[in-house]
Amino acid sequence: MSGATVGREPEIDRVRHALGEGRPVLVEGPAGIGKTALHRAVLAGVAEDGWTVLGCAPTETEAALPFAALADVLSPLADLVPDLPVPQRTAVTGVLLSGEVTDPVDERTVGVATRALLDAAARARPDTRLLVAVDDAPWLDAPSERALRFALRRLGSRVGVLATARADPPGVDPAPLGLAHAGVLRVALGPLGVGPLHHVLRAEVGATLPRPLLVRIARDAGGNPLLAIEVARAVLRLPQLPAPGADLPAGPSLRHLVADRVAALPPPTRRAIRLAALCGTPTLADLARCDVPATALDAAEEAGLVAVTEQQITFTHPVYAAAVRSGIPPGVRRGLHQVLAGTVTDPDERARHLAACATAPDPDAAERITAAAARHRARGAAEAAAGLYDTAARLTPPTDHDGYAHRRLAAAGCRFDSGDYPAAALAADRAAAELTGTARAEALLLRSVVAWCAEDLSTSLSAADLALSAAPAGSPVAGRVHAHLALYRDAPDPARRHAEQAVALLAASPADRAVHAAALLLLFFNEVRAGLPARTDLLERALRLEGDEPSWLAGTVPAVWWKGVDEHDRSRERLRWMLDRAVARGDEPSQHELLTHLGETELFAGRWPAAAEHITAARELGEQSGVEPVGADWLAGLLAAAQGRLVEANRTAEAGLRRADELADGWRRRIHQQLAGFAALCGGAYPVAAGHYGALAATVDGMGLAEPLAQRFEADWLQACVGAGDLGTAEAALERLTARHRRLPRPWTTLGLARSRVLLAGARGRDPGDALADLVAARAAVPAGVVPLERAWCLLVAGVAYRRVRRRREAREALATAAREFDALGAAGLAARSRAEAARLGGRPPAPRELTGTELAVARLAAAGRTNRVIADTLFVSPKTVEANLARIYRKLGVASRAELGATMAREPWVPPAAPGTVPPAAPGTVPPAAPGTLPAAAPGGDR
């Protein structure tokens, strides 16, 4: 409405100021108050300032068209689409209808692609601001709304947001697009005064009204510009202006006034605008195919209801279109939908009209609507597809049992794909109640998957058991159910039996290739967990079978296996490959799981900063997506204990054990029993640690879990028992570790056995000489970068043992190297313990070649290849100071070059001098000195 921004200058200034500060803005108010006019005025202003505007103005009819609004927003960025990863590029192709999409697109991928495009546009135009503008946000189609919500929440202030929403009263309804969490400025538009309304009415109705009459119109319209225009038009249609005190021709509502205007139109015009109001994006060509001439719209255009161009017919205000639709009698409405279904050219639009007019079973309509649903699903509009599948099922003839089953199952599957687990559960339950045979088994299997994803293990197991009962014996669907039960069952023996059945039943089903690969992985995994020999041929077969896309059911199994046998590089490579795909798809639950596995891999590999980064990312992602970060919290506790932050580690363990009891969750109980034992061991509470480890061993034995892979607790348990004086149980722990090593030798079992035998020999009062020789050999056999924490602990154990047999030089060297290796890891408490043990040796190391602390720091950096300038910047000294220190270092060590310095530093242990008889103090809350004969063992892990 031209002139409608008169009187809105303060609001426009507020909106533009907020956008300039990076705040999102929501303009709200009742229908007709002038939101769209203000919206357009702001857009015109920021465009003049050089902003890039990506906008959409959805209507009520477009709310049923998936991605209609998002296509308007993203279409100006089409030139950036080729640079997207393939999954995201495919998703945008479906949104823009710029190519054919065959395989279904995950709706989350659309959100990720939207974020990527907006981010790329912002980075491509660093000198300008980017604004996403949505007029009438409540009419956004659901897939567009979710994609924009996802993207805008993650982009923050890098992209400006301006939205309008109908609200009466303003400020009550939740802000659209998730803007309430982004510090949104809500601008409520109030009524206009008489002065501004005078300008609006003069511009819109082309007449200047007497001020007394203008005051009455403003009063009766409540200052609403659109309602004032309708009242003024009604007044001007009277034979003469109303006398003072006479009633104005106002109806009870704006829609009532519009309905009166529509009723006054000629019948051909009334039919024409009704057809236009029911179309998604009406054109003259659409109406021509309905035998409506262009001249039929003349009266509506003269009345100000529509604007007609060669390309499109547009209602001048959304209220007008809504009023027209609401005034169509139901029978007439179905008839108009039937006319449109027979004339529109777009197949999805045709399906929408068929769904609105069909009232009885109609196989042709059911087929067309099913095809439209499949297209929506392929584009990533799973929720819209679900509604169409439901309609198609309703229109399916009673004799078409297969068609009905397919549509019911597809509707439930679409609701699962959209992430609406409650709706998916209801749909799957309904399908299971209605269907029989294979279709019933499929419905129950879907119900079990929904429950699994919602972390309802009890329902997932019971539904899968029912699915197995309903599935025809020996059928592929029975194989798929067995594969899922192999995942759901925590105990290895029943899981292994289900996996065996799945492998046998799916081998001859090419359509189930991915599930077959998962079954092979689960069979391999659970055979290992049951203590059987590792059949790596199963693993290799599965990897060949899965191809380029990891299995949803068991894709992490290879990474869990590789990190369990200390092949960290292979595990890391697999997890990053899977993470890249999950990020490209926008699959946040999978990202959370993969980041957790990466955190555990880096913890074992001794790359603790990387581990902390992955753990933090997993916890943050879990909070954002509503997934409880159990594994990430547990890993954070392990890292805290290893670094000496024992209060934090104990708090995590206690909370995890409480939650495990509440949920009767065996896996959660196992990992937190291990954490509780490890934290107690690091704190010197050896009886407490031994109790937790004993409970863990009983739990593992009770479920038949002979090989928990990444749970490495036997050496820790032995150490706690030695510290508590329970040597009988320590011997039993050594037997368990020996059995695990014999079954599956790994670097950590090699080092753990060596460390344990030295500890037990010392505790039994035996000569540790042979055990120490074995420990030295074990350390030499395990590469330095594989399990560095365990390697350092071996040195600490060796140092204590050497000291007790008075081999002082070996003790000093072992403890000094242990301290350096702990320092390199970031295990400050353990490094302090190593130095405390060294201090118990008394005296000082051999001195003519002793370096000061500063000299040692300079020597290490120089040996690592750093330049004098870099060393100076690192140590906050001048380059001349570096040169002076290097001169002294060369003289003391008898070297003449940095190459010789590097060789000498690598060959000999170098420690800074300490005052005679002093013990380096431990930082508050870090690991206390060890009890005689006891030392902490390697950080543990989980097997799931």
mmCIF file of N, CA and C in Angstrom, residues 28-31 33 35 165-173 189 224:
data_model
loop_
_atom_site.group_PDB
_atom_site.id
_atom_site.type_symbol
_atom_site.label_atom_id
_atom_site.label_comp_id
_atom_site.label_asym_id
_atom_site.label_seq_id
_atom_site.Cartn_x
_atom_site.Cartn_y
_atom_site.Cartn_z
ATOM 1 N N GLU A 28 5.771 -7.246 14.254
ATOM 2 C CA GLU A 28 4.525 -7.979 14.444
ATOM 3 C C GLU A 28 3.377 -7.036 14.769
ATOM 4 N N GLY A 29 2.186 -7.548 14.532
ATOM 5 C CA GLY A 29 0.973 -6.781 14.776
ATOM 6 C C GLY A 29 -0.195 -7.467 14.097
ATOM 7 N N PRO A 30 -1.419 -6.954 14.278
ATOM 8 C CA PRO A 30 -2.592 -7.593 13.679
ATOM 9 C C PRO A 30 -2.601 -7.452 12.166
ATOM 10 N N ALA A 31 -3.448 -8.223 11.507
ATOM 11 C CA ALA A 31 -3.578 -8.152 10.052
ATOM 12 C C ALA A 31 -3.968 -6.746 9.632
ATOM 13 N N ILE A 33 -2.132 -4.002 9.728
ATOM 14 C CA ILE A 33 -1.573 -2.891 10.499
ATOM 15 C C ILE A 33 -0.445 -2.199 9.759
ATOM 16 N N LYS A 35 2.539 -4.126 8.417
ATOM 17 C CA LYS A 35 3.815 -4.825 8.566
ATOM 18 C C LYS A 35 4.538 -4.955 7.225
ATOM 19 N N ALA A 165 5.343 -10.991 11.304
ATOM 20 C CA ALA A 165 4.406 -12.026 11.724
ATOM 21 C C ALA A 165 3.119 -11.376 12.196
ATOM 22 N N ARG A 166 2.018 -12.006 11.815
ATOM 23 C CA ARG A 166 0.715 -11.543 12.274
ATOM 24 C C ARG A 166 0.538 -11.954 13.726
ATOM 25 N N ALA A 167 0.243 -11.015 14.588
ATOM 26 C CA ALA A 167 0.090 -11.310 16.017
ATOM 27 C C ALA A 167 -0.869 -10.302 16.636
ATOM 28 N N ASP A 168 -1.865 -10.794 17.324
ATOM 29 C CA ASP A 168 -2.828 -9.907 17.986
ATOM 30 C C ASP A 168 -3.274 -10.568 19.292
ATOM 31 N N PRO A 169 -2.687 -10.160 20.440
ATOM 32 C CA PRO A 169 -1.755 -9.039 20.617
ATOM 33 C C PRO A 169 -0.324 -9.440 20.284
ATOM 34 N N PRO A 170 0.520 -8.456 19.974
ATOM 35 C CA PRO A 170 1.929 -8.742 19.698
ATOM 36 C C PRO A 170 2.661 -9.203 20.952
ATOM 37 N N GLY A 171 3.771 -9.901 20.725
ATOM 38 C CA GLY A 171 4.661 -10.278 21.813
ATOM 39 C C GLY A 171 4.258 -11.508 22.584
ATOM 40 N N VAL A 172 3.160 -12.150 22.218
ATOM 41 C CA VAL A 172 2.681 -13.314 22.960
ATOM 42 C C VAL A 172 3.155 -14.610 22.313
ATOM 43 N N ASP A 173 2.981 -14.732 21.018
ATOM 44 C CA ASP A 173 3.370 -15.960 20.315
ATOM 45 C C ASP A 173 4.897 -16.085 20.258
ATOM 46 N N LEU A 189 3.770 -3.064 15.948
ATOM 47 C CA LEU A 189 3.148 -1.931 15.267
ATOM 48 C C LEU A 189 1.786 -1.653 15.892
ATOM 49 N N ASN A 224 -6.238 0.795 12.306
ATOM 50 C CA ASN A 224 -5.687 -0.208 11.393
ATOM 51 C C ASN A 224 -5.805 0.307 9.962
#
